[in-house]
PDB file of C-alpha atoms in Angstrom:
ATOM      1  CA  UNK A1490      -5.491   6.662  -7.346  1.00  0.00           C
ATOM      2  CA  UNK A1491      -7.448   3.286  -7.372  1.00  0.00           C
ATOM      3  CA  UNK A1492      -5.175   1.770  -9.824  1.00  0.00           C
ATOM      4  CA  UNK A1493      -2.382   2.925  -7.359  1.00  0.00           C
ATOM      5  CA  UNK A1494      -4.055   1.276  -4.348  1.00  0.00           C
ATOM      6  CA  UNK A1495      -4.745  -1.814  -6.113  1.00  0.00           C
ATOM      7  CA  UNK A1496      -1.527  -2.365  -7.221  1.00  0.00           C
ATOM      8  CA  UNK A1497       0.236  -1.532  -3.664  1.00  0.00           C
ATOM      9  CA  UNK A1498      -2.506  -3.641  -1.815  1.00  0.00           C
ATOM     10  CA  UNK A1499      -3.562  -6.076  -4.300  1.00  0.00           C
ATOM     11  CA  UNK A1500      -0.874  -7.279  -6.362  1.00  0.00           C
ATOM     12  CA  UNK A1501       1.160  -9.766  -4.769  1.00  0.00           C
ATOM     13  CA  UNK A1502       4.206 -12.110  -5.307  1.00  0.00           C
ATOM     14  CA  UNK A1503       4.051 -15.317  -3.332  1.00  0.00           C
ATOM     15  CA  UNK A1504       1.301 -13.761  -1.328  1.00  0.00           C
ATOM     16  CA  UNK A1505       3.002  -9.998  -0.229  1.00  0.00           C
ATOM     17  CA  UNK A1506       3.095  -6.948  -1.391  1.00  0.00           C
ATOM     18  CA  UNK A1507       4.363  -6.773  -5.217  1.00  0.00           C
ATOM     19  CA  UNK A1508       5.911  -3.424  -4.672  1.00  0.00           C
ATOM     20  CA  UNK A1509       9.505  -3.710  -3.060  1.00  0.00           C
ATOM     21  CA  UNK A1510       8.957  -0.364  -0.905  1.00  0.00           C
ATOM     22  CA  UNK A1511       5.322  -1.540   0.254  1.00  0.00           C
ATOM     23  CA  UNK A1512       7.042  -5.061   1.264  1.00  0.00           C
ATOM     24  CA  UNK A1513      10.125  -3.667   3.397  1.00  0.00           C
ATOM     25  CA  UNK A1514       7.405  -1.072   5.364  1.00  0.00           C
ATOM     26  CA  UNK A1515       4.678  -3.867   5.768  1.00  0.00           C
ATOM     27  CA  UNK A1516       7.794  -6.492   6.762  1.00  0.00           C
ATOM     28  CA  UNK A1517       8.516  -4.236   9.427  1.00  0.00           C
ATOM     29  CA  UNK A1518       4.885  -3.522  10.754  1.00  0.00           C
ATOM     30  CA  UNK A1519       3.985  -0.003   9.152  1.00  0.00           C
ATOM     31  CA  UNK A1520       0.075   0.238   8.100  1.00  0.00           C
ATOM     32  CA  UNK A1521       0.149   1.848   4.503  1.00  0.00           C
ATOM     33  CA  UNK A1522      -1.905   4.825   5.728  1.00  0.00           C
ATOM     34  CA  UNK A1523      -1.864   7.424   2.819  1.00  0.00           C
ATOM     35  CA  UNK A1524      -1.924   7.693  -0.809  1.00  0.00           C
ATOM     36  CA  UNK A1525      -1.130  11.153  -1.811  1.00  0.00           C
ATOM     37  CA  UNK A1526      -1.777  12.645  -5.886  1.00  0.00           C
ATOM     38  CA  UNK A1527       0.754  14.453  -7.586  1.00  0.00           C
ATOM     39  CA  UNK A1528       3.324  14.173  -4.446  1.00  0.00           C
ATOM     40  CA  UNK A1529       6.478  13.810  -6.746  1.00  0.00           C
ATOM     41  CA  UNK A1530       6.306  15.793  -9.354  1.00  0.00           C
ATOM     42  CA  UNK A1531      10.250  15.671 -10.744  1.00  0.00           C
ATOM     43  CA  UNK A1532      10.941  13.911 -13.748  1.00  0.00           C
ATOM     44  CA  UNK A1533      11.939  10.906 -12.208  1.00  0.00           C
ATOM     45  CA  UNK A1534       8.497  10.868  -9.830  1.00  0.00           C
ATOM     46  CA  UNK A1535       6.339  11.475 -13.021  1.00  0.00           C
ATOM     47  CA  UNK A1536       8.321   8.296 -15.119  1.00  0.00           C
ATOM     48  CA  UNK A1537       8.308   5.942 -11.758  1.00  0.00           C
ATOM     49  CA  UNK A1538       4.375   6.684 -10.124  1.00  0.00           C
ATOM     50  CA  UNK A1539       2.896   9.073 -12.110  1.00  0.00           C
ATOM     51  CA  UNK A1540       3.633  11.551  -9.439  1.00  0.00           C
ATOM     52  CA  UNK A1541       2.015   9.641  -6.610  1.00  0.00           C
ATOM     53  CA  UNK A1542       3.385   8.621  -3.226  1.00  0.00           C
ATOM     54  CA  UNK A1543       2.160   6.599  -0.671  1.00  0.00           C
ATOM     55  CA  UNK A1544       2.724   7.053   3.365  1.00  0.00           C
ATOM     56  CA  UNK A1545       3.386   4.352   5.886  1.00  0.00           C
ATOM     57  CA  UNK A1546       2.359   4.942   9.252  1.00  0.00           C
ATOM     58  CA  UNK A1547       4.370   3.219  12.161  1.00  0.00           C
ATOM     59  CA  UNK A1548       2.337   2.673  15.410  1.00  0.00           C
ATOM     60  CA  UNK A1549       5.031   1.708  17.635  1.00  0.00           C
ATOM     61  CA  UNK A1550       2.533  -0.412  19.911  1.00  0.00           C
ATOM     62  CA  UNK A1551       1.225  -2.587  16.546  1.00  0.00           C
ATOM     63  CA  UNK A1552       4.119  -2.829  15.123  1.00  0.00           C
ATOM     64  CA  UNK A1553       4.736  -5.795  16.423  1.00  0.00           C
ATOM     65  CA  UNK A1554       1.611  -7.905  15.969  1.00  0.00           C
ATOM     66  CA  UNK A1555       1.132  -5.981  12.163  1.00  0.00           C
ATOM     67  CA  UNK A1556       4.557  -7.545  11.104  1.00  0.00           C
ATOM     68  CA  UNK A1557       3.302 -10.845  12.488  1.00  0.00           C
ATOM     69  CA  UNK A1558       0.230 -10.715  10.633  1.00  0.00           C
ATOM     70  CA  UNK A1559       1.609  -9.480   7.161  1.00  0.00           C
ATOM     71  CA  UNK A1560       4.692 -12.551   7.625  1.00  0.00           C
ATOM     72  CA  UNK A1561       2.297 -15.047   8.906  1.00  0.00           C
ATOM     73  CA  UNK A1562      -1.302 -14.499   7.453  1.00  0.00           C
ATOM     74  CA  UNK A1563       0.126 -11.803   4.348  1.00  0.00           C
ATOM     75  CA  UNK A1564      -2.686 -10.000   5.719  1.00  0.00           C
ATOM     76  CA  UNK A1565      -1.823  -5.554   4.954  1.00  0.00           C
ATOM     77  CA  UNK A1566      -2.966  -3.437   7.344  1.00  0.00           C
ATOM     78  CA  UNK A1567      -4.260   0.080   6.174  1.00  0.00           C
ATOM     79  CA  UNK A1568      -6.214   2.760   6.465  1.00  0.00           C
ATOM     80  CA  UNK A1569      -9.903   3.563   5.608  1.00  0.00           C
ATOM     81  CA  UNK A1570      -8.521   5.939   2.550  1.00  0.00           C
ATOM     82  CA  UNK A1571      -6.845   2.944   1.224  1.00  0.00           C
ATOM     83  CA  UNK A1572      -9.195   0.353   1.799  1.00  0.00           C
ATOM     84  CA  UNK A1573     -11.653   3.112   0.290  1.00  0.00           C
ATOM     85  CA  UNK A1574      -9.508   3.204  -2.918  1.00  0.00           C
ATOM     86  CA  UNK A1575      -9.341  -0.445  -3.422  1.00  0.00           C
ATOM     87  CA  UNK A1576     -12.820  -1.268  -2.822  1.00  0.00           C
ATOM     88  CA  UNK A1577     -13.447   1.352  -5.374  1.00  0.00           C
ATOM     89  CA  UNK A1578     -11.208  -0.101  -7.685  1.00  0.00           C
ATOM     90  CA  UNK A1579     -12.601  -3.527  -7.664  1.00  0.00           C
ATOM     91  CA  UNK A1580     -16.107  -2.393  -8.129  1.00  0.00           C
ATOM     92  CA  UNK A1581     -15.209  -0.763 -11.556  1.00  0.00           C
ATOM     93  CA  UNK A1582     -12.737  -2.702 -12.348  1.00  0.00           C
ATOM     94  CA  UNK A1583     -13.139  -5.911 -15.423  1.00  0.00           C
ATOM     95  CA  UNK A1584      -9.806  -7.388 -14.113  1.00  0.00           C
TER      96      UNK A1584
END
């Protein structure tokens, strides 16, 4: 679940998001609110994420100043749960 939030908060390309899906949501203002364990467990879900999914959450009212701020400043809005994973990630991670 760390790894996971690292790599959807963390990783970047030219300063956003690494992950395509993670890009299009924060490019259109979402927050990346949720990361869920074992949320797709077909075949497929297993081989892609290891089964995990991740939530965007669209506040209609901050849309518009979130999309701003991820195009302008790259900066990703999320939730405490995230932010909660990747602090714990970089605390135990050697990377």
């Amino acid at each position: 679940m760390r790894l996971c939030a690292w790599y959807l908060y963390g990783e970047k390309h030219r300063g956003y998001a690494l992950n395509p899906v993670a890009n299009f949501h924060l490019q259109n203002g979402s927050v990346m609110w949720r990361i869920n364990w074992m949320a797709d467990t077909s075949p497929r879900g297993i081989a892609a994420s290891c089964g995990m999914m991740v939530n965007y959450r669209y506040f209609l009212e901050d849309t518009a100043s979130n999309r701003a701020a991820y195009l302008g400043t790259k900066q990703i809005k999320a939730s405490e749960q995230v932010l909660s994973l990747v602090s714990q990630f970089q605390q135990n991670s050697k990377l």
